[in-house]
XYZ file of C-alpha atoms in Angstrom:
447
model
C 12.612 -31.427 27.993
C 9.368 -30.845 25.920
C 9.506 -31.906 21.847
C 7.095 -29.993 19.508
C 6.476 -30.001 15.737
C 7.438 -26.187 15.647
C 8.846 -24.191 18.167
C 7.981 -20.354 17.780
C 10.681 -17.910 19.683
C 9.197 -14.852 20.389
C 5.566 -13.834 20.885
C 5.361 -10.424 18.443
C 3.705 -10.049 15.259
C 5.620 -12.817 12.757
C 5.923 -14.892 15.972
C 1.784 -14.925 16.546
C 1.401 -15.037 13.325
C 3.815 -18.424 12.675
C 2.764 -19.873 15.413
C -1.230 -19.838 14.527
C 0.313 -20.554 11.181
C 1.519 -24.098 12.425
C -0.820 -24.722 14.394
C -3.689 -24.624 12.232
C -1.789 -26.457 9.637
C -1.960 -29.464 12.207
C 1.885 -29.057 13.903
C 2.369 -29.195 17.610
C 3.420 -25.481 18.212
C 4.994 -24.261 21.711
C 5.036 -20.129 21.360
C 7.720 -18.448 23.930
C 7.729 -14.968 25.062
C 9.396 -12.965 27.024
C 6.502 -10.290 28.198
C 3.593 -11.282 30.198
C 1.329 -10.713 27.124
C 1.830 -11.161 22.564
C 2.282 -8.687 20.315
C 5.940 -7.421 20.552
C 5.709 -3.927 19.052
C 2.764 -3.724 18.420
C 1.734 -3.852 21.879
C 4.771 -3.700 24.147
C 5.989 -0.758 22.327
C 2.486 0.503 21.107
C 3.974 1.342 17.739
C 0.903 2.204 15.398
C -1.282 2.621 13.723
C -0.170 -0.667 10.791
C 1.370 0.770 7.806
C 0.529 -0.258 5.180
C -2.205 -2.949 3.617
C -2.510 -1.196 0.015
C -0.622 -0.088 -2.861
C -2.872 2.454 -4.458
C -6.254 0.885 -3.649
C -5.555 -2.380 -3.640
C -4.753 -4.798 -1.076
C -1.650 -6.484 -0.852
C -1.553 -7.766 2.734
C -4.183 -10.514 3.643
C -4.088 -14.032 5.372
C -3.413 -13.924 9.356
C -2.690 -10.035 9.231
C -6.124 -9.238 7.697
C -7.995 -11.638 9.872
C -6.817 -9.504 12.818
C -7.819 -6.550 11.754
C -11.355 -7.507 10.913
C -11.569 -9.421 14.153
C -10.222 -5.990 16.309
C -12.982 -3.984 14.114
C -15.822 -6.427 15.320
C -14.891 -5.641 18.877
C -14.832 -1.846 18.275
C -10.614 -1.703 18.474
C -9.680 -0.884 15.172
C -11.954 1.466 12.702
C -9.944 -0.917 10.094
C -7.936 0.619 6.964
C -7.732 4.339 6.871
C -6.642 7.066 4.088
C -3.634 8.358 5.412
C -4.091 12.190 5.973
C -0.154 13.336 5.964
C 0.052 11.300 2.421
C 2.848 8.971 3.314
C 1.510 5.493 2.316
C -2.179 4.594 0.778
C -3.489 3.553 4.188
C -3.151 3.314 8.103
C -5.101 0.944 10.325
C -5.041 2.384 13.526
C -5.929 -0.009 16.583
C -6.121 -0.548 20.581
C -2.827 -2.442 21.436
C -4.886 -3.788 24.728
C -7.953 -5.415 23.113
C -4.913 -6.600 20.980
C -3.333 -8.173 23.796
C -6.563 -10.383 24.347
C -7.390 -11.188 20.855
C -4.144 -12.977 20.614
C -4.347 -14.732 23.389
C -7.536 -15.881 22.340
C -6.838 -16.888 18.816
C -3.356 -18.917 20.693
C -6.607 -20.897 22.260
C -8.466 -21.670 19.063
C -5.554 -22.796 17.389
C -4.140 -24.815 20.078
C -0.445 -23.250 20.583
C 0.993 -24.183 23.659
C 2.527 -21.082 25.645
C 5.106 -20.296 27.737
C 5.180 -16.765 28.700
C 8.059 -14.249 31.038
C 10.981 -16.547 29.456
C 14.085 -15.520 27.777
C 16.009 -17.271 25.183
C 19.656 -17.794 26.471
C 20.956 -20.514 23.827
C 19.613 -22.117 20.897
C 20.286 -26.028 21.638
C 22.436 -27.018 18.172
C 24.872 -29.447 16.980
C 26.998 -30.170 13.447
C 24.992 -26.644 11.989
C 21.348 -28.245 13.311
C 19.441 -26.762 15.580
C 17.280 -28.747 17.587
C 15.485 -26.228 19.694
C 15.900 -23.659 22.728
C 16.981 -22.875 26.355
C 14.996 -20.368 28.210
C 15.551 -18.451 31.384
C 12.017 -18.439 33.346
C 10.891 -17.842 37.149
C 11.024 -21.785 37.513
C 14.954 -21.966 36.669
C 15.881 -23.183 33.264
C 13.775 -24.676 30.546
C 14.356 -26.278 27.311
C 12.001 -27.423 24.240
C 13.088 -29.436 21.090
C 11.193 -29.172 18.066
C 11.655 -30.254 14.218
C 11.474 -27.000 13.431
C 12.822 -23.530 15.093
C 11.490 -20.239 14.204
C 13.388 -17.024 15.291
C 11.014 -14.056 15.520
C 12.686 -12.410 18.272
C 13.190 -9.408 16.041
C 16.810 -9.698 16.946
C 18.155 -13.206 15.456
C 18.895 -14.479 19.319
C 18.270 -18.098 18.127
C 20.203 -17.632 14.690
C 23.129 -15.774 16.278
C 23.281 -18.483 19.380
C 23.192 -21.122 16.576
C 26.465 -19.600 14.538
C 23.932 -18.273 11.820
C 26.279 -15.259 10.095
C 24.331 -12.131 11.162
C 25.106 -8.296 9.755
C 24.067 -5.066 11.467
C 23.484 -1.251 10.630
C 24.994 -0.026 7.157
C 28.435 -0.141 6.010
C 29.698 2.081 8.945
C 27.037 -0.602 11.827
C 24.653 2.532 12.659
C 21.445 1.680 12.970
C 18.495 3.633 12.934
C 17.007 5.490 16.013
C 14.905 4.049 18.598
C 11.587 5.598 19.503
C 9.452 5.488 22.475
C 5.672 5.561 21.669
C 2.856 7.707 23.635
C -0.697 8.207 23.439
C -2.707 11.136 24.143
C -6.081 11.496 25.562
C -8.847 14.216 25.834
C -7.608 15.931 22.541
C -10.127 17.972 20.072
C -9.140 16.996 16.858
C -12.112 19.132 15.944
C -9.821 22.146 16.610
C -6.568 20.629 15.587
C -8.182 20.434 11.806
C -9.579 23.670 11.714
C -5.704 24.961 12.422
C -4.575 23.025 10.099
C -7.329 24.481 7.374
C -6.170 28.130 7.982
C -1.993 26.824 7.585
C -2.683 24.468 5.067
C 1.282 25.466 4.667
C 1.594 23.376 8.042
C 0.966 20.063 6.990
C 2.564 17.729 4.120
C -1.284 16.331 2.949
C -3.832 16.475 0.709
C -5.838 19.190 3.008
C -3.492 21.117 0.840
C -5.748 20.818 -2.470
C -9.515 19.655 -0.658
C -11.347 19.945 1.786
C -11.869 17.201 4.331
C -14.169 16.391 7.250
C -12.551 16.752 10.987
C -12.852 12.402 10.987
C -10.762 12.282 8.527
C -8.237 13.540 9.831
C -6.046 10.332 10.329
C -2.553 11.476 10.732
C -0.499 15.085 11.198
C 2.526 15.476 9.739
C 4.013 18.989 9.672
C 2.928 22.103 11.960
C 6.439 23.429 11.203
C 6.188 26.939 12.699
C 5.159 25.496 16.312
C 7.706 22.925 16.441
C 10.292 25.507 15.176
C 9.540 28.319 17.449
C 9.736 25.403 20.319
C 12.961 24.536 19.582
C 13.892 28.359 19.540
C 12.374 28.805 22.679
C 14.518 25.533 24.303
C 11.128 24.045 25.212
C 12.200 21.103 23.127
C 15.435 19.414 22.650
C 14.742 16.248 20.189
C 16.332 15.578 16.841
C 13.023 15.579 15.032
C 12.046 18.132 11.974
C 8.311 17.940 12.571
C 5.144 17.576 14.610
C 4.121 13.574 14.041
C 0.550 11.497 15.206
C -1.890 9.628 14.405
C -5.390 9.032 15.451
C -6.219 5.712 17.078
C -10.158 4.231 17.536
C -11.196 6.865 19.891
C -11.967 10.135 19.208
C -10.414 12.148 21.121
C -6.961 10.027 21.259
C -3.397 10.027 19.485
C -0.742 8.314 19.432
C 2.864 10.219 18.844
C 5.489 9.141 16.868
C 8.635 11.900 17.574
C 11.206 10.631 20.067
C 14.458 10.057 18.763
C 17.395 8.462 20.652
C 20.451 8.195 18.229
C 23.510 6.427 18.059
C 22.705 3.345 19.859
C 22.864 -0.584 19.570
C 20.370 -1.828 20.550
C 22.020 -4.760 21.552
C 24.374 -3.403 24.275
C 22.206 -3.441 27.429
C 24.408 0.088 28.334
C 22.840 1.838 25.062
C 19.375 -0.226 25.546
C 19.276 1.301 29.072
C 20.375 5.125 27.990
C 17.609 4.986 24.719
C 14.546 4.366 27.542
C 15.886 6.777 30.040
C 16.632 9.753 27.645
C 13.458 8.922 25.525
C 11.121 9.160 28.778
C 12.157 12.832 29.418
C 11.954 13.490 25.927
C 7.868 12.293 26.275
C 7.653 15.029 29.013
C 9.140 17.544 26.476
C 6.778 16.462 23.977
C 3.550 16.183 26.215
C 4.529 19.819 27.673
C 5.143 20.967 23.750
C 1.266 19.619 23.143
C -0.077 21.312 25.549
C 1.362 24.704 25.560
C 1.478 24.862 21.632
C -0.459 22.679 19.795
C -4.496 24.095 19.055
C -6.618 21.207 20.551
C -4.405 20.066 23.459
C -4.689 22.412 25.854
C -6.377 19.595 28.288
C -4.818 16.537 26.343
C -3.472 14.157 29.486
C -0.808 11.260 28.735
C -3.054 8.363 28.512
C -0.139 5.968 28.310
C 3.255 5.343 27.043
C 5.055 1.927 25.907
C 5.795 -0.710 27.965
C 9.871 -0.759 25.788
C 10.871 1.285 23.617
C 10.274 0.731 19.957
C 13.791 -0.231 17.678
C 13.432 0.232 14.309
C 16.558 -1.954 13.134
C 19.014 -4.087 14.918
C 20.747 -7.563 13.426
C 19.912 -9.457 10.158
C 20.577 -13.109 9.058
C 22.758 -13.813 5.873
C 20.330 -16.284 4.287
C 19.624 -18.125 1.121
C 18.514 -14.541 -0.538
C 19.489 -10.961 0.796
C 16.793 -8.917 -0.426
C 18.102 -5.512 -1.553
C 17.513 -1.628 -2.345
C 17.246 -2.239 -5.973
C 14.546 -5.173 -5.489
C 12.107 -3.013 -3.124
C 12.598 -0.143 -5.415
C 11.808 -2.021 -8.969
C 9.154 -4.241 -7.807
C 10.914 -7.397 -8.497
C 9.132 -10.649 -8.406
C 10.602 -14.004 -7.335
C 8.908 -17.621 -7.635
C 9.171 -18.043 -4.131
C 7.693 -15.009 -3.353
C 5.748 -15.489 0.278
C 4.855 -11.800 1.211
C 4.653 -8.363 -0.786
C 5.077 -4.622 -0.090
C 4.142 -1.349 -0.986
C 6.067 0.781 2.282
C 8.574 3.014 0.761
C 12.434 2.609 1.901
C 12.092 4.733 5.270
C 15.115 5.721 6.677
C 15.470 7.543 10.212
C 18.763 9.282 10.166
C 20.876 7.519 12.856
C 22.592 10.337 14.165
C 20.455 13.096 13.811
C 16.978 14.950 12.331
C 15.791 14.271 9.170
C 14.544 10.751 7.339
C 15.153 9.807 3.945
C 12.118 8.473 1.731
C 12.639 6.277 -1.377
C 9.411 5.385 -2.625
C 8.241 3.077 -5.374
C 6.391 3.614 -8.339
C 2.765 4.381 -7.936
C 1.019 1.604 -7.607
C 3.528 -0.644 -7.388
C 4.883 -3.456 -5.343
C 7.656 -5.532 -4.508
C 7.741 -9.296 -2.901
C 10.113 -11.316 -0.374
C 11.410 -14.550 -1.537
C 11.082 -17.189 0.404
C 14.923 -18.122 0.769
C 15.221 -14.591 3.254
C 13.782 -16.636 5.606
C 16.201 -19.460 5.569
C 19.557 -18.892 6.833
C 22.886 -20.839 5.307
C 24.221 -23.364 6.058
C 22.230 -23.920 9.551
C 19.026 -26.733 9.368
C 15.945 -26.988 11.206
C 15.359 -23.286 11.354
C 13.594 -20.535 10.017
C 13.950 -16.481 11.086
C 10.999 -14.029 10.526
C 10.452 -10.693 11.159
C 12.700 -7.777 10.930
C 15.837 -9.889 11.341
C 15.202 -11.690 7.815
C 17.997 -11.605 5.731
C 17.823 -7.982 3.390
C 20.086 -5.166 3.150
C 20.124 -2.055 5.687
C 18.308 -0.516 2.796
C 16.032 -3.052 2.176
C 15.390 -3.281 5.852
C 13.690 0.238 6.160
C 10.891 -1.144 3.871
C 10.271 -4.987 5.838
C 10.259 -4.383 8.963
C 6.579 -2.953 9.073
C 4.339 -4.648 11.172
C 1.723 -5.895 8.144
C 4.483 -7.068 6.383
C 6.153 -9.199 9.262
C 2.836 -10.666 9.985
C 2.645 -12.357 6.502
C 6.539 -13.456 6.727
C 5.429 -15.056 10.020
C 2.769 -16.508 8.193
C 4.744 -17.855 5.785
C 7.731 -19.269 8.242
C 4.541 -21.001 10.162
C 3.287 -22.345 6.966
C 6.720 -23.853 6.191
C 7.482 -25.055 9.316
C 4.275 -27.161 9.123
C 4.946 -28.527 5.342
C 8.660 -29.240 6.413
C 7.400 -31.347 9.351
C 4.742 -32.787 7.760
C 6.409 -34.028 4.743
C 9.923 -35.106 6.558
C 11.779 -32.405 4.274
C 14.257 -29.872 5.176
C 13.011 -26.509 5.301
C 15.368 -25.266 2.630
C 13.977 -28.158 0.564
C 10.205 -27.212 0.559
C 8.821 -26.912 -3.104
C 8.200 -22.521 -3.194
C 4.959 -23.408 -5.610
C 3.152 -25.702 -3.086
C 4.026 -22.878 0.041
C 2.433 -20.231 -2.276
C -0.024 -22.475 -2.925
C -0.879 -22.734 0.744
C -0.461 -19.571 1.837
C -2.993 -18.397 -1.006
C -5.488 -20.425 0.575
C -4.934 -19.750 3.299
C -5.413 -15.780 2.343
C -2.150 -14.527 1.656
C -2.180 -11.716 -0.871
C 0.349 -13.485 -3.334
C -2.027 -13.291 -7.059
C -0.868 -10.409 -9.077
């Protein structure tokens, strides 16, 4: 049995991001994934492009998220932060999930994190409300690490739950949102797709509406009502979806898709995990026929690719110190432990159906997430980040984008590290000195 500083459970975007986050803070870090590669949905489940690093025009996401951005523009992956065309939030960074899927392993390597890849987590190893690490199924048989500190970023509080960390689900009835199964799109003139969308400026929610703009800049569609509607008329398409949805990634003449919809699932019941990939696959062959036959500028579009798992917006939650709520995303609240902020607007997919509800800040505003979400009661020696962080199902809609999971694994990393370092419980860490760090260390926390 290995011991580390920090042990990091799961290898997507608050896991990379805690466990460089460690690492470079000096902390023996063991990362463990269960794919053959990092970068959870962001790459197994290609969901892009990042939404969003800006309220209004200014930045709110830095640190480790920011870094990787800049690093994917200087290798051509990422055109870097975008004005979003269908008007939904400030900005969209669109990026390649496979140059992704080598950057991280090559920042892992300049940081030092020690990697164990195509291993599940069966048990968290715990005793008397401590938990002292994790058991993982691998090829090799069983394997277990210790570790001061435990960091659940498995997006689905495995290690929390397995530790007796109280865990909610869904909203007051347990539905969760929809899953969706991402796609990308090659061989696709945009070109043409704009000019459409110029003479049915009805046919898109954007700002095309009031100006003009150039055929680049057209980052996202959202809308082309009459062609999805005479679709569904027609039977060509059977999905719960109310409009045409993609975005451009950093190729030209590429897009990635956004529409499935499988509802009423858990997503932890392998039965309803199984159904959601199956019915989700034939619904990409709807959708790629639907481009094709109906959508100007796709007449030779081929499917380039489609996700590795399909993407799930919302599963289970910690109870922790702090349960972040509706009412604090919507009024911008501010906390002295503050480790991450937000501008995404409370996005919510309707679990049983079409439609999604948007309730959106004030312009220009922003809210933050306290530290205590990311420490669970009662339970020591471990921190969650992610999506599974301890909110509200309302709240939920609005954290689980990928920039702002990136800085709450940044900021569990960070902690984990100053816990270690300093022999302190993680629930003991003075908030002022972690904002301190993560400031310099890039973290958009100065208002």
């Amino acid at each position: 049995m290995s011991e580390y500083d920090v042990l990091v459970v799961g290898g997507g975007n608050a896991g990379c991001a805690a466990a460089l986050a460690a690492a470079r803070r000096g902390a023996k870090t063991m990362l463990v994934e269960r794919y053959g590669f990092l970068g959870g949905t962001a790459t197994a489940s290609m969901v892009g492009p990042w939404m969003t690093f800006h309220s209004g025009k200014e930045r709110i996401v830095g640190g480790i998220a920011e870094e990787i951005v800049e690093r994917l523009m200087a290798k051509g992956a990422s055109p870097g932060h975008l004005h979003d065309a269908s008007d939904y939030v400030p900005t969209i960074t669109p990026f390649d999930p496979e140059v992704h899927k080598a950057l991280l392993f090559e920042m892992m390597q300049e940081a030092g994190v020690h990697l164990l890849l195509h291993a599940y987590v069966t048990d968290a190893i715990s005793a008397a409300g401590t938990v002292e690490g994790a058991t993982f199924a691998t090829v090799g048989g069983m394997r277990s690490y210790r570790a001061a500190v435990t960091i659940d970023a498995t997006a689905d509080a495995y290690v929390a739950a397995s530790a007796g960390v109280q865990t909610q689900q869904g909203d007051e009835r347990g539905r969760v949102q929809p899953a969706t199964l991402m796609f990308r799109l090659s061989h696709v003139d945009l070109a043409k797709t704009a000019a459409y969308l110029r003479a049915h400026p009805d046919q898109m929610r954007t700002s095309l509406k009031t100006h003009e703009r150039t055929p680049q800049a057209l980052t996202a569609v959202a809308g082309l009502y009459d062609l999805w509607h005479a679709a569904e008329q027609s039977g060509e398409v059977s999905i719960p979806r109310e409009l045409v949805s993609f975005f451009i990634t950093p190729y030209d003449d590429e897009v990635t898709v956004n529409m499935t919809r499988v509802t009423n699932i858990d997503p932890l019941d392998p039965d309803d995990l199984t159904r959601a990939e199956v019915e989700a696959r034939l619904q990409v062959m709807q959708l790629f026929a639907f481009f094709q036959r109906r959508v100007p500028g796709f007449e030779k579009a081929r499917l380039a690719a489609t996700a590795a798992q399909i993407g799930i917006r919302e599963s289970r939650r910690i109870v922790g110190e702090y349960t972040l709520t509706r009412e604090d995303v919507l009024e911008g609240r501010r906390f002295e432990d503050a480790v991450a902020r937000s501008a995404y607007p409370i996005d919510i997919h309707n679990p049983s159906g079409s439609g999604t509800t948007t309730h959106r800040l004030p312009e220009g505003g922003s809210y933050e997430i306290p530290y205590r979400c990311l420490v669970p009661k009662l339970v020591e020696r471990l921190l969650v980040a992610g999506r599974c962080i301890s909110t509200t199902h309302e709240a939920l809609a609005s954290t689980r984008l990928t920039p702002t999971v990136m800085t709450l694994g940044q900021a569990a990393g960070t902690a984990a590290a100053l816990a270690n370092k300093q022999r302190l419980r993680v629930r003991d860490i003075d908030a002022s000195v972690l904002r301190q760090a993560l400031i310099d260390d890039g973290v958009d926390l100065r208002r």
